[in-house]
XYZ file of C-alpha atoms in Angstrom:
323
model
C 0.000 0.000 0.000
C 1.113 3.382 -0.417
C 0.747 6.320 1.343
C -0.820 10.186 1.005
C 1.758 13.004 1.772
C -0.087 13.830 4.995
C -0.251 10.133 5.765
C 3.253 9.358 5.474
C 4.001 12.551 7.537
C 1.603 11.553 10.485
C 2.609 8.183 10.590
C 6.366 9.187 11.087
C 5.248 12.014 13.736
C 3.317 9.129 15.682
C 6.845 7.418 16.052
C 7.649 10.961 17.488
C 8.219 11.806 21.502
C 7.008 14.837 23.529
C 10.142 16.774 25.523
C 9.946 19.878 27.419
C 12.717 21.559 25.447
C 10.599 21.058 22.225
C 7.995 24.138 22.551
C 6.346 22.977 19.251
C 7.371 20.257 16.960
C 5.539 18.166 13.846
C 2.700 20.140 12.778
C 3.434 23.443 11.937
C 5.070 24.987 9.952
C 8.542 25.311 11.641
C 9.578 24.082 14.696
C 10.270 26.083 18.161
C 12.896 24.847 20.623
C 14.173 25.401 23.635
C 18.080 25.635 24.220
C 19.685 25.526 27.340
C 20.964 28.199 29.212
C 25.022 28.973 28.139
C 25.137 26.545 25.705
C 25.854 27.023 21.671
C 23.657 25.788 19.177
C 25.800 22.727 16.852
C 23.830 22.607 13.376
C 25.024 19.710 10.824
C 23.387 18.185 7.575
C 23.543 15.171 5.800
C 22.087 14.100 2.474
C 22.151 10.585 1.712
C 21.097 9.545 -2.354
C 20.633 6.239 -3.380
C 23.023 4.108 -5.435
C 25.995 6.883 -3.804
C 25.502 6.719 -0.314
C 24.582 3.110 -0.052
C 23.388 0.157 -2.675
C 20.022 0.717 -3.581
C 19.093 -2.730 -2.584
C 20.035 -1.899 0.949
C 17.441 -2.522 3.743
C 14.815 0.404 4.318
C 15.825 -0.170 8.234
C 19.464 0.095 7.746
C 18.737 3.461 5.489
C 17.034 4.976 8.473
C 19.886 4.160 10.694
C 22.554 5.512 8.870
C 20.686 8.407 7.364
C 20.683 9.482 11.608
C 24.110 8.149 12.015
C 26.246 10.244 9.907
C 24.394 13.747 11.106
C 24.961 12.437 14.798
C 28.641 11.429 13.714
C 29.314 15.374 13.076
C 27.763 16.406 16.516
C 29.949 14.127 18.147
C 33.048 15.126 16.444
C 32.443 18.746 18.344
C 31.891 17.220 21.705
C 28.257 18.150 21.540
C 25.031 16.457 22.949
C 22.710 15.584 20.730
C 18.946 17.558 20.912
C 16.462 17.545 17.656
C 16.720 16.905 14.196
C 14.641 17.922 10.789
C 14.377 14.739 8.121
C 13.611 15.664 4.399
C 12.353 12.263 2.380
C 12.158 12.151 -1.375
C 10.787 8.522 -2.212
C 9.876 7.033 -5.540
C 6.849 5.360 -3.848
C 5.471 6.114 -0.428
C 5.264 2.573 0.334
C 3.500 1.722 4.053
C 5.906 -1.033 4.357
C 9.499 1.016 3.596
C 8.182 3.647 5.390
C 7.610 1.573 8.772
C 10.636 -0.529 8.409
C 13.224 2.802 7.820
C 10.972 4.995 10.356
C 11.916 1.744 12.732
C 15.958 2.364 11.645
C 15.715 5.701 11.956
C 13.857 5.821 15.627
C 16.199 2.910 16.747
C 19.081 5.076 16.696
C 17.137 8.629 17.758
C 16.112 6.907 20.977
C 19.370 5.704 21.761
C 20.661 9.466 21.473
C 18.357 11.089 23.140
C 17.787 13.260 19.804
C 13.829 14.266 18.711
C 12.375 14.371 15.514
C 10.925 17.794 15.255
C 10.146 18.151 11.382
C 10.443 18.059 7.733
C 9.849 17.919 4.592
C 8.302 14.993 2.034
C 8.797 14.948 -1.525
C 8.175 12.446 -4.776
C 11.548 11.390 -6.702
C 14.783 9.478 -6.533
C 15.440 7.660 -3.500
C 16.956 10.817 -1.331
C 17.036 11.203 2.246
C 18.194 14.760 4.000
C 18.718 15.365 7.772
C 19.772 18.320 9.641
C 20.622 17.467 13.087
C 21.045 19.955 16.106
C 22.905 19.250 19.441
C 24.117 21.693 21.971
C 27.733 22.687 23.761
C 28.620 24.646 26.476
C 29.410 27.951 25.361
C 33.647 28.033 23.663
C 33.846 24.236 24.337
C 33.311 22.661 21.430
C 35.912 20.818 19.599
C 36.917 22.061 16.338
C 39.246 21.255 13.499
C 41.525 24.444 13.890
C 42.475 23.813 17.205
C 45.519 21.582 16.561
C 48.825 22.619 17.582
C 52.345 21.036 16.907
C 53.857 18.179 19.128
C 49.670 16.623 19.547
C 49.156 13.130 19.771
C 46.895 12.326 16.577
C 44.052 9.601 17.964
C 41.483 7.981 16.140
C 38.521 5.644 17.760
C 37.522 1.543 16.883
C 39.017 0.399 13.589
C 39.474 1.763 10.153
C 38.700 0.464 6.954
C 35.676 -1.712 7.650
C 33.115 -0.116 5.671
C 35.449 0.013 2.033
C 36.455 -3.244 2.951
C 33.057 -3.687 2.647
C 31.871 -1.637 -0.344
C 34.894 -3.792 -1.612
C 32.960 -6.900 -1.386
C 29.830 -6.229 -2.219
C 30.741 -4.238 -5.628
C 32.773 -7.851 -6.442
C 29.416 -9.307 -5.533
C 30.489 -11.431 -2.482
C 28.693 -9.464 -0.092
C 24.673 -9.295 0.070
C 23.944 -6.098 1.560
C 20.104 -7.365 2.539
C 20.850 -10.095 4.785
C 22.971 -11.439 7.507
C 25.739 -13.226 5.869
C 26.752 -17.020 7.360
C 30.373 -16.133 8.253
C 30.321 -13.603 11.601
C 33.658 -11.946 9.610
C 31.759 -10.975 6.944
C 28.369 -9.851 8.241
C 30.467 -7.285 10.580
C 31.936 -5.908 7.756
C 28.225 -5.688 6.891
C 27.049 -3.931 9.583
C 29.832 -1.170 9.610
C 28.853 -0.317 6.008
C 24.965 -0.716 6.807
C 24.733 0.583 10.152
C 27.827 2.710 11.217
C 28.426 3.688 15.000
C 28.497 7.295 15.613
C 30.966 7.712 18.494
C 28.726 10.007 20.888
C 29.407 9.479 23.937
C 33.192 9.079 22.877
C 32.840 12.833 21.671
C 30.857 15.003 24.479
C 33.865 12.759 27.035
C 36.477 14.475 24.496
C 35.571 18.014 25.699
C 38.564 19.404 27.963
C 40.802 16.561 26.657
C 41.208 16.799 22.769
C 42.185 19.689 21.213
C 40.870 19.435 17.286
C 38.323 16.735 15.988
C 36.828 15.101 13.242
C 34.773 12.088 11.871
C 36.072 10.003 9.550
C 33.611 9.721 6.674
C 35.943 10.413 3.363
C 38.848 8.593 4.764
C 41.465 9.088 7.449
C 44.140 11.124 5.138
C 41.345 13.189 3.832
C 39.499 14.096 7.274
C 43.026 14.743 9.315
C 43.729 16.870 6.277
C 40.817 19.150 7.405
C 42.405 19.577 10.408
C 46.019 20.198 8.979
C 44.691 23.010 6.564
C 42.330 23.972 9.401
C 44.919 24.386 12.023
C 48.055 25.575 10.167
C 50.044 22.326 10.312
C 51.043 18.822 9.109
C 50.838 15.553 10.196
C 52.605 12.312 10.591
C 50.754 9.020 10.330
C 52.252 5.763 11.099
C 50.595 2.786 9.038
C 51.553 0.617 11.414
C 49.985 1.655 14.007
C 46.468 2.038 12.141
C 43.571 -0.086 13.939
C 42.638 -2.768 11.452
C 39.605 -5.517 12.091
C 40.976 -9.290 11.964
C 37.471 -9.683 9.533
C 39.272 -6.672 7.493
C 42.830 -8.255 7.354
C 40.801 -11.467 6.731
C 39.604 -10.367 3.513
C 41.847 -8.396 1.850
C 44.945 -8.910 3.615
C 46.581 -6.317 5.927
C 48.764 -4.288 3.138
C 45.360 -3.510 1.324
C 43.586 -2.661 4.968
C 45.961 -0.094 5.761
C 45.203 1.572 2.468
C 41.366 1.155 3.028
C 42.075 2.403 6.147
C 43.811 5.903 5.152
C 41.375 6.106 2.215
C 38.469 4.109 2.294
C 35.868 6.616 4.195
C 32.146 5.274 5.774
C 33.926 4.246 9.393
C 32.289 7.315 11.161
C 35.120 7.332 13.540
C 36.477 10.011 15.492
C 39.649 11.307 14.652
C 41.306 13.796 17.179
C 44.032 15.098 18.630
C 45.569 15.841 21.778
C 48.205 16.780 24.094
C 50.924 13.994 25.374
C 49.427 14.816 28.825
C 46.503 13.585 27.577
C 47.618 9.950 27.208
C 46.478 8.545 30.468
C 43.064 11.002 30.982
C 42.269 8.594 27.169
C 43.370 5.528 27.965
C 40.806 6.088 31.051
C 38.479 7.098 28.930
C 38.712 4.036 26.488
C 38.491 1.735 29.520
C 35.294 3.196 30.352
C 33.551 3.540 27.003
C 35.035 -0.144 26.145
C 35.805 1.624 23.262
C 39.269 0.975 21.979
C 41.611 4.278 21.414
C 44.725 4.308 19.140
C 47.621 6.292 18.884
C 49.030 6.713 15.050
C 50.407 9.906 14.401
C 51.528 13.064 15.609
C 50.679 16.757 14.733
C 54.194 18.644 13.090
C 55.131 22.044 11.308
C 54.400 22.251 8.056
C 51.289 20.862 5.943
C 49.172 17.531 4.844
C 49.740 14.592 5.862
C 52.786 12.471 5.856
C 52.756 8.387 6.134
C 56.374 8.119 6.596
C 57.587 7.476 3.072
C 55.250 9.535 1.089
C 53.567 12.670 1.839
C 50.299 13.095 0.379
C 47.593 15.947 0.730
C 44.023 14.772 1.371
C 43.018 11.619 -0.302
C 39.508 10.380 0.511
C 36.367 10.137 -1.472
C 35.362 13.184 -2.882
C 31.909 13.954 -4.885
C 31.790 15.760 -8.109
C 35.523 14.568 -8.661
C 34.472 13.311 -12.070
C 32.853 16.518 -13.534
């Protein structure tokens, strides 16, 4: 069955929550909210299209996770909580069933945030899905990506590489993005493509420790290059040191990891940086958040980023880089 406009938007506001900071949410038309006192306002957006940002056979419920994930991935790369969130839908065919089972993706992960639904937009076309997410900071806290100075620790969260490992497979057509796969290796290199972790709690914990931050969603030499051009400097990675997933080195061996690692993009890690002071305050910190923390570079005069034999300036994915 498909749905009306004004049915598909009441059935996603029913999935909705009431909260005392939201003054007025689905139903009019704009929101009004309710920010704390002394905090600053973090605004990201996200636009995920179909067939770019994930195959188009890929589960409704796995779209409405990650279409949340990535916006909640920026929030937490400036240490900031997340608070409410806008979702523009352009579908092909308001179908009741896609609708329920991404609106059950999408909630999933907005629940486990703490982060409201407050509005939007919904539109006939090509499979297109749009978020704009909003979290809060105390006031000159957040982390940013000019912040960096020389003689930082360079830190990145989990493991790299997992979702192009990924991509990888399923482009060679050994990887079924719909379903669970039989072998637990490859169905986690599944789930980091399908449903990435945004590191949130890793980020608002980062506040007063890291100095400059950012997700990982192009690729680790093109992110930390953000921060490099941000901040003034360079950086030097070590390869060696780069987290890599046994189910990653399992498939494509650990030389082509690494490289899927500094350029593969989708992990939704944090990268950061941070004083040498800092090294015990985020080993603490990974021991609490079970959350493993790795060391593999450090911040130096001068600009991109090195890997020790080469230096290279941002390499990642980039859009448009065929027109």
């Amino acid at each position: 069955m498909s749905l009306a406009e004004f049915s598909l938007i009441e059935r996603i506001r029913t999935r909705t929550r009431a909260r005392a900071d939201v003054v007025l949410g689905i139903g009019d038309d704009a929101a009004l909210l309710q920010p704390r006192a002394g905090e600053q306002l973090v605004v990201t957006a996200d636009t995920l299209n179909s067939g770019v940002h994930f195959p188009a056979e890929t589960p409704p419920y796995d779209i409405g996770w990650k279409t949340l994930a990535v916006n909640l991935s920026d929030l937490a790369s400036m240490g900031a909580r997340p608070s409410w969130c806008v979702l523009a839908l352009s579908l092909p065919d308001a179908e009741t069933a896609w609708v329920d089972a991404f609106a059950d993706g999408f909630f999933a992960l907005a629940d486990l945030h703490d982060i409201v639904l407050v509005g939007g937009d919904t539109t006939r076309g090509p499979l297109s899905l749009s978020v704009t997410a909003m979290g809060q900071v105390a006031a000159g806290t957040a982390l940013r990506r000019d912040a960096a100075q020389v003689g930082d620790d360079i830190w990145v969260s989990g493991t790299l590489g997992d979702a192009a490992v990924a991509l990888r497979a399923w482009q060679a057509g050994t990887l079924d993005v719909r379903s669970p796969a039989g072998d637990a290796q490859v169905d986690y290199l599944r789930q980091r493509l399908a449903r990435p972790t945004p590191r949130v709690a890793l980020g608002t914990a980062l506040v007063g420790i890291a100095r400059a931050a950012v997700d990982i969603s192009d690729g680790l030499l093109a992110d930390l290059g953000h921060i490099c051009e941000r901040s003034g400097v360079g950086a030097q990675i070590d390869p060696e040191q780069l987290p890599i997933s046994a189910a990653a080195r399992a498939r494509i061996g650990l030389a082509h990891a690494r490289d899927a690692a500094l350029r593969g993009g989708d992990d939704y890690e944090l990268c950061f940086t941070a004083a040498p002071a800092q090294r015990a305050a985020l080993a603490e910190l990974a021991s609490r958040l079970a959350l493993p923390l790795t060391r593999v570079g450090v911040i130096v005069a001068g600009n991109g980023v090195s890997t020790g034999s080469e230096s290279t300036g941002p390499s990642g994915y980039e859009h448009f880089n065929e027109l």
